[in-house]
Coordinates of C-alpha atoms and ligand atoms in Angstrom, one line a residue:
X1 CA 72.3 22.0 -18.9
X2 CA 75.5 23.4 -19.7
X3 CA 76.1 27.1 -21.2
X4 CA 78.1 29.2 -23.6
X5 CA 80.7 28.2 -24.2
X6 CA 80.6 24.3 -23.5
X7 CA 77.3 24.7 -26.0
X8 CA 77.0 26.1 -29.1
X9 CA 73.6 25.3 -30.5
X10 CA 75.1 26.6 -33.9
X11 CA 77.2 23.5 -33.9
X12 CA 74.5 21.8 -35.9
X13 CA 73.7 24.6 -38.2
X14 CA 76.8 24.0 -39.8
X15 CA 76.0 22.4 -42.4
X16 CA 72.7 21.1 -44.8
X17 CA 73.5 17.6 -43.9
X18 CA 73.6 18.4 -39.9
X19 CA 70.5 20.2 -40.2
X20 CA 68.7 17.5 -41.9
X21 CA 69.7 15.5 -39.2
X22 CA 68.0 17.5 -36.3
X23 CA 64.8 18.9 -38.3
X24 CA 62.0 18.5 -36.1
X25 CA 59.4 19.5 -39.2
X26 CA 59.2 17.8 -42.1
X27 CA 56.3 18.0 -45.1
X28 CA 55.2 14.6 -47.0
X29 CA 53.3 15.2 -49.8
X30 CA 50.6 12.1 -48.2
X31 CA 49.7 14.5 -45.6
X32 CA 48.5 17.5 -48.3
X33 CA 45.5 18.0 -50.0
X34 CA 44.7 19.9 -53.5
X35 CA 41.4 22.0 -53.7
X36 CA 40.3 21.3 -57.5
X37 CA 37.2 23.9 -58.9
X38 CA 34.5 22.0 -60.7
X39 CA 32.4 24.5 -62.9
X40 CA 30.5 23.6 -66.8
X41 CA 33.7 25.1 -68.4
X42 CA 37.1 25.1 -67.7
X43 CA 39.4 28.3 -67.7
X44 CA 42.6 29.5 -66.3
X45 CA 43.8 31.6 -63.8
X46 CA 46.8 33.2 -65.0
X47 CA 47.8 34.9 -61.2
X48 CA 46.4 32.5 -59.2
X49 CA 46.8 29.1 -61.0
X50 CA 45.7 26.8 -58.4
X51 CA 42.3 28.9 -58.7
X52 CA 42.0 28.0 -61.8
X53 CA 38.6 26.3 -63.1
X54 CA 37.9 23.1 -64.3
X55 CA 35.8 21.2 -66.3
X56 CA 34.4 17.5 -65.3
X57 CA 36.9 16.9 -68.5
X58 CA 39.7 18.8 -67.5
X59 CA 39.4 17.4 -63.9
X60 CA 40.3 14.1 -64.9
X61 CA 43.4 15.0 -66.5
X62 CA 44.7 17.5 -63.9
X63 CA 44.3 14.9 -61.0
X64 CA 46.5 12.6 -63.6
X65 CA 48.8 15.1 -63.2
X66 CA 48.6 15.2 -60.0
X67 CA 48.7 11.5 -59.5
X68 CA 52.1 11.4 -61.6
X69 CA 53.4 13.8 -59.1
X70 CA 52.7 12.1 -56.0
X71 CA 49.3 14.0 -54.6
X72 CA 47.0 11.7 -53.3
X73 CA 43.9 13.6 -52.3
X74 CA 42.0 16.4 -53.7
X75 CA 39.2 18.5 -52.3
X76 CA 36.5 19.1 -54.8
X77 CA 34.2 22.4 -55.0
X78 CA 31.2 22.9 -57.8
X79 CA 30.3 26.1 -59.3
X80 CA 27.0 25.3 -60.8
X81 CA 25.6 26.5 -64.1
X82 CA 22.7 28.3 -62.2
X83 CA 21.9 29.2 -58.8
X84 CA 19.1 29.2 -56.6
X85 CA 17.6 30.3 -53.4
X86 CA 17.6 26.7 -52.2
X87 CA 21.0 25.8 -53.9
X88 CA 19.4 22.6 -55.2
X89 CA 22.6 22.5 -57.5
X90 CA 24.7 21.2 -54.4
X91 CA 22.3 17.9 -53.9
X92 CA 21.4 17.6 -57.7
X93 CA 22.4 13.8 -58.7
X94 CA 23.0 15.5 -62.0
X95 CA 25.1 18.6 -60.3
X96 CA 29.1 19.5 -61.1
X97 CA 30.1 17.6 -58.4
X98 CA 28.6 14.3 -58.6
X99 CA 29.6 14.5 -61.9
X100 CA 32.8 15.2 -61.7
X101 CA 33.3 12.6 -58.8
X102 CA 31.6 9.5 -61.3
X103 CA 34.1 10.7 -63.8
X104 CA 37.4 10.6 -61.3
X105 CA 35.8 7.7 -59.7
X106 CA 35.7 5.3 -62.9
X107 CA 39.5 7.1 -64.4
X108 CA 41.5 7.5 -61.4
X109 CA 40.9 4.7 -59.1
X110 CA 43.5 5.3 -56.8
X111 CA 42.8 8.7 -55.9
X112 CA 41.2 9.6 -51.9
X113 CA 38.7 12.2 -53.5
X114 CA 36.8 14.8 -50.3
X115 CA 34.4 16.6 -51.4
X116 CA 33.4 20.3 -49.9
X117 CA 29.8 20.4 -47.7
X118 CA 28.2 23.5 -48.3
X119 CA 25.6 25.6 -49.9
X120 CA 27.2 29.1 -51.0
X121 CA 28.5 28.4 -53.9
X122 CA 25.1 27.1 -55.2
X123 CA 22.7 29.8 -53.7
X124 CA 22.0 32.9 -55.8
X125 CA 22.4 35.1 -52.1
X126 CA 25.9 33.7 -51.5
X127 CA 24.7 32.5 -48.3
X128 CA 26.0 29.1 -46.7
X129 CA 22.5 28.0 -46.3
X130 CA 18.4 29.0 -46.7
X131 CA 17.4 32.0 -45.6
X132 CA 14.5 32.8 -43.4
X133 CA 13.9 36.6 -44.0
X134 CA 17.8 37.5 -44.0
X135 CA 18.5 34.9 -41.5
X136 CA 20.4 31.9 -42.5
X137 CA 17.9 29.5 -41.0
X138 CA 20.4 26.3 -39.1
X139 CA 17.7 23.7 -38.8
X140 CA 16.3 23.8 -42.6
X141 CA 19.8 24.2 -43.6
X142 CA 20.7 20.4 -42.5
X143 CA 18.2 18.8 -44.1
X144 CA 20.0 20.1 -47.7
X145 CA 23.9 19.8 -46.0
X146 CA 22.8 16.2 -45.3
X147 CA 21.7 15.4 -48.4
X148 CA 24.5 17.2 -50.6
X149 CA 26.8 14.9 -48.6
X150 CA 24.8 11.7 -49.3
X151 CA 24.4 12.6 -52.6
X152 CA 28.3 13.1 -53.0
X153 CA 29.2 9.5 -51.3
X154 CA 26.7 8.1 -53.8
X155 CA 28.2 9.6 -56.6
X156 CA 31.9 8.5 -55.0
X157 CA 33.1 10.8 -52.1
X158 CA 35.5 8.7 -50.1
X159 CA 35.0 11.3 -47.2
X160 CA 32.9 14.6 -46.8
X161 CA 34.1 17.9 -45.7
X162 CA 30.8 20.1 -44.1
X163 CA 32.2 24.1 -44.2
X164 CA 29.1 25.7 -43.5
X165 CA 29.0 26.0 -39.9
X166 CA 25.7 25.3 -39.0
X167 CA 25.2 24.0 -35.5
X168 CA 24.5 20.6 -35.4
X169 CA 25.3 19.5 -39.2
X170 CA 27.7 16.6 -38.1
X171 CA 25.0 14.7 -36.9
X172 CA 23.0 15.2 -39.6
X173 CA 25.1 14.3 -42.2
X174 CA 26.0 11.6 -39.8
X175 CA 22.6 10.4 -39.5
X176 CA 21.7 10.7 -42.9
X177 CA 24.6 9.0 -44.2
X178 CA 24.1 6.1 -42.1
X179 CA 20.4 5.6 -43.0
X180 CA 21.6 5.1 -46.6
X181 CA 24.1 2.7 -45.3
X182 CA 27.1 5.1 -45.5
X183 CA 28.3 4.1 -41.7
X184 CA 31.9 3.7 -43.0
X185 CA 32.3 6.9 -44.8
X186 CA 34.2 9.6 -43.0
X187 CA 33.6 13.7 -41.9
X188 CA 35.9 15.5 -42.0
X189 CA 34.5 18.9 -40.4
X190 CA 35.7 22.4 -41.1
X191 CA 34.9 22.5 -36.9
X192 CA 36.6 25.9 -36.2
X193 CA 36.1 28.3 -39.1
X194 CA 36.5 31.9 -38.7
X195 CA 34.8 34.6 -40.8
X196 CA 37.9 35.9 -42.0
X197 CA 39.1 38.2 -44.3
X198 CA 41.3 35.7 -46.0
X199 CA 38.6 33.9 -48.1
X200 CA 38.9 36.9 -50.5
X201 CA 40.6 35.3 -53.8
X202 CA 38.4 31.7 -53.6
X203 CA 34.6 33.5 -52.7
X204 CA 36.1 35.7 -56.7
X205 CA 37.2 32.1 -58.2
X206 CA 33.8 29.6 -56.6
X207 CA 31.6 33.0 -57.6
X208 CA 30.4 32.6 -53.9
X209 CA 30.3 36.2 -51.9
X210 CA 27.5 37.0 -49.8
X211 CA 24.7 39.4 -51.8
X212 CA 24.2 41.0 -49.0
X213 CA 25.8 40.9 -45.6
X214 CA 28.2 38.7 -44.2
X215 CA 29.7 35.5 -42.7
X216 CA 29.7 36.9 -39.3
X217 CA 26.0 35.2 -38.4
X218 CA 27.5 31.4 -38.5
X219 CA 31.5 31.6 -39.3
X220 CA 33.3 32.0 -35.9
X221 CA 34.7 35.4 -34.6
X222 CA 38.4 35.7 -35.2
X223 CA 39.1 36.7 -31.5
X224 CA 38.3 33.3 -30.1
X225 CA 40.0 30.4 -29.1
X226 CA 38.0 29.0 -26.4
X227 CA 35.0 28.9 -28.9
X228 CA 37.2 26.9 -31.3
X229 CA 37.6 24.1 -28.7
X230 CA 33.9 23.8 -28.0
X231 CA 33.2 23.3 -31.3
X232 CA 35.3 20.9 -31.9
X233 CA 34.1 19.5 -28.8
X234 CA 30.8 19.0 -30.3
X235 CA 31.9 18.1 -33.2
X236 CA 33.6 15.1 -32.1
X237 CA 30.2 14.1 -30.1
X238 CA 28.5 14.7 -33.0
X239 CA 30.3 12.2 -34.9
X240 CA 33.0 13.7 -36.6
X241 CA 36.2 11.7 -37.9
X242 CA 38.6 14.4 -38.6
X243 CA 38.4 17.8 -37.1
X244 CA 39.8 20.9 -39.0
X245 CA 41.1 24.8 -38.3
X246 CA 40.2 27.6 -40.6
X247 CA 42.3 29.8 -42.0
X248 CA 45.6 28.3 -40.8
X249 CA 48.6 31.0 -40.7
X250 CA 46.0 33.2 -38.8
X251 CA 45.3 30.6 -36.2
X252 CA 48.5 29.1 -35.3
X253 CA 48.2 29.3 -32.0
X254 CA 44.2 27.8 -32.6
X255 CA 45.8 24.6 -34.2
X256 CA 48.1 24.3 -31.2
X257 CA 45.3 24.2 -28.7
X258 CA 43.2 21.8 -30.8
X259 CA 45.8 19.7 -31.1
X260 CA 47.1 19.9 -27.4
X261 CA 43.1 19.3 -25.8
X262 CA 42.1 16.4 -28.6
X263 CA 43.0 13.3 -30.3
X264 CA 41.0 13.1 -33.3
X265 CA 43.2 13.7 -36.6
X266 CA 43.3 17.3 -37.1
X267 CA 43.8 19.1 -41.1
X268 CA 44.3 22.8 -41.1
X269 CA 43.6 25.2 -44.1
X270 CA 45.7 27.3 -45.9
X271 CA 43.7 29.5 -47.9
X272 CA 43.3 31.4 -50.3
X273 CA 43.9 34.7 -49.5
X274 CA 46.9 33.2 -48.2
X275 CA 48.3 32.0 -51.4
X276 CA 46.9 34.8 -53.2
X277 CA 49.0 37.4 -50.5
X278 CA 52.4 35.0 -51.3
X279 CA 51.9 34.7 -54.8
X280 CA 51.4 38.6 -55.2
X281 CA 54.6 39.3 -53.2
X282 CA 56.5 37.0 -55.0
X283 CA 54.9 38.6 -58.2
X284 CA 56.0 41.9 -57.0
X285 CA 59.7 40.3 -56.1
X286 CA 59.4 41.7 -52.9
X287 CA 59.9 37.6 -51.6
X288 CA 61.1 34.1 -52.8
X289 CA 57.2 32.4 -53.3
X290 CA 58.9 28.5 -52.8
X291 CA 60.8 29.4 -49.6
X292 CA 57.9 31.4 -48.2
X293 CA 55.4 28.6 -49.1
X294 CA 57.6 25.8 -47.6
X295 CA 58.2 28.1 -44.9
X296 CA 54.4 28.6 -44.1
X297 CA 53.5 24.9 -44.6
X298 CA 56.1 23.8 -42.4
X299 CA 54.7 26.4 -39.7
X300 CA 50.9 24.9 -39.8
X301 CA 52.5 21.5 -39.6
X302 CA 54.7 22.5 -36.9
X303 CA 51.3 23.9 -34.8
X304 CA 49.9 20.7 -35.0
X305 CA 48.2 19.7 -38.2
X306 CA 48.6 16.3 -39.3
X307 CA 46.8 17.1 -43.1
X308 CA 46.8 20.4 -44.8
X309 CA 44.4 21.5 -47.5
X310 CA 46.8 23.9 -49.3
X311 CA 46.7 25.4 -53.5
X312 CA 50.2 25.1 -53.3
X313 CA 50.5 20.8 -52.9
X314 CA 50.5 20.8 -56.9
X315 CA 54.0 23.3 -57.0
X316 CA 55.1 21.6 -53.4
X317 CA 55.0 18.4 -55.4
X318 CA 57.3 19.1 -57.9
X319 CA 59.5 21.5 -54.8
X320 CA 59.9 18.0 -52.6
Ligands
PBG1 C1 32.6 27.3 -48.5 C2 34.0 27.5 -48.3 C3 34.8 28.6 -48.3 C4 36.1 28.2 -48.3 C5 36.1 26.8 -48.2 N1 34.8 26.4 -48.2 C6 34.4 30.0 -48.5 C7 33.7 30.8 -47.4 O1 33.4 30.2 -46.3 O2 33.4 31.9 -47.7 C8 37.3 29.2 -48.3 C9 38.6 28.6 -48.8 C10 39.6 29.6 -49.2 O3 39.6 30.8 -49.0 O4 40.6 29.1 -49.7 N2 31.8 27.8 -47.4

């Protein structure tokens, strides 16, 4: 390779058009994913818009919205009208969810609709399963992850998302899904998910913080990578379709190394407290919120993701 000043890598910085010719990155909207919030009533969130709440009404139109504007797939999460110990409102046939996934089912055909996995946001404890004592108890715990995800393939889930990081839940829902003759619907598992700090803003919006305690017991330690690639390691034995990374901009280097040591489709997840720190800059004027978000999405793309579950695909939508 030749040096300075036979090469000048500014050369093809000059000008947009040059650039656009060597980007290495780019963002399609088919490879992003809206998170939608399911609850009895709708309301808006005035900071944090894409944390807004919607009703099995108001889903319907939003995802027209978002259909007009190009998003394929959302990610739908249920805040029940009442919670319980056993979170019975996340495998209810009658529950948000299963409601709200007849509704976009029957009104927007077209739309790939995934569908959250867990138990938090339905127990009264906050907790992403039973409890034994104050114990999250992993074997009971699959028995109600694997029938929350039937329950949501019945009621129209093209693929489910498991986020509850119990060991061992990708073969149950497998199992359990192929006993009711689901064997073509796909997991996508939240393999590597931190307990991280950056949860914040979405645990306020899906009403879902621990009573008591903390993630720390089941959610992965935020100082490991190796960990991240056995899960994912098990995952895939266990069945799973699509593997995912959780939070994303803290993990960049985690996506990498998933990316780098498997083949399996791999979504990342930008979350909340992501957003929430971007918007609340922006807010501040401190930074520009589009070139920051494009920025950041083009980073966790960059590491390796193929899909990314982001609350900004709505605004990127209209940005692209
Ligand atoms: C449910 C779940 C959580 C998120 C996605 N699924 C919350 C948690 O684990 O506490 C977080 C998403 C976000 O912060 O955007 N377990």
């Amino acid at each position: 390779m030749s040096s300075f000043p036979v090469t000048r890598l500014r050369r093809f910085r000059r000008t947009s058009g040059l650039r656009g010719l060597v980007r290495e990155t780019r963002l399609s909207l088919d490879d992003f994913v809206m998170p939608l919030f399911v609850g009895p009533e709708a309301f808006a969130n005035d900071e944090l818009p894409a944390l807004g709440r919607h009703s099995v009404e108001s889903v319907v139109e939003e995802a027209d919205e978002l259909q007009r504007l190009g998003v394929q797939t959302v990610i739908l999460f249920g805040i029940p009208a009442e919670k319980d110990a056993e979170g019975s409102g996340a495998y209810d046939d009658d529950g948000v969810v299963q409601h709200a996934l007849r509704a976009l089912r029957e009104r927007r055909p077209g739309m790939t609709l995934l569908t959250d996995v867990c138990l938090c946001e339905y127990t009264s404890h906050g907790h992403c399963g039973v409890l034994h004592g104050d114990d999250v108890d992993n074997d009971e715990t699959l028995k109600l992850l694997a029938r929350t995800a039937v329950s949501h393939v019945e009621a129209g889930a093209d693929a489910v998302a498991p986020s509850d990081m119990m060991d061992g839940r990708v073969a149950a829902i497998r199992a359990a899904l192929d006993d009711e003759g689901h064997e073509s619907t796909p997991i996508l598992a939240y393999s590597a998910k931190y307990a991280s700090a950056f949860y914040g803003p979405f645990r306020e919006a899906a009403e879902s913080a621990p009573a008591f305690g903390d993630r720390r017991g089941y959610q992965m330690d935020p100082a490991n990578v190796r960990e991240a690639l056995r899960e994912c390691e098990l995952d895939l034995e266990e069945g799973a379709d699509m593997l995912m990374v959780k939070p994303a901009l803290p993990c960049l280097d985690v996506i990498r190394a998933v990316r780098e040591e498997f083949d399996a489709p791999l979504a990342a997840y930008n979350v909340s407290g992501e957003y929430a720190m971007l918007k609340a800059a922006a807010a501040k004027g401190w930074m520009d919120e589009r070139q920051a978000a494009v920025e950041s999405l083009t980073a966790i793309k960059r590491a390796g993701a193929d899909v990314v579950v982001s609350y900004w695909t709505k605004e990127l939508a209209r940005w692209l």
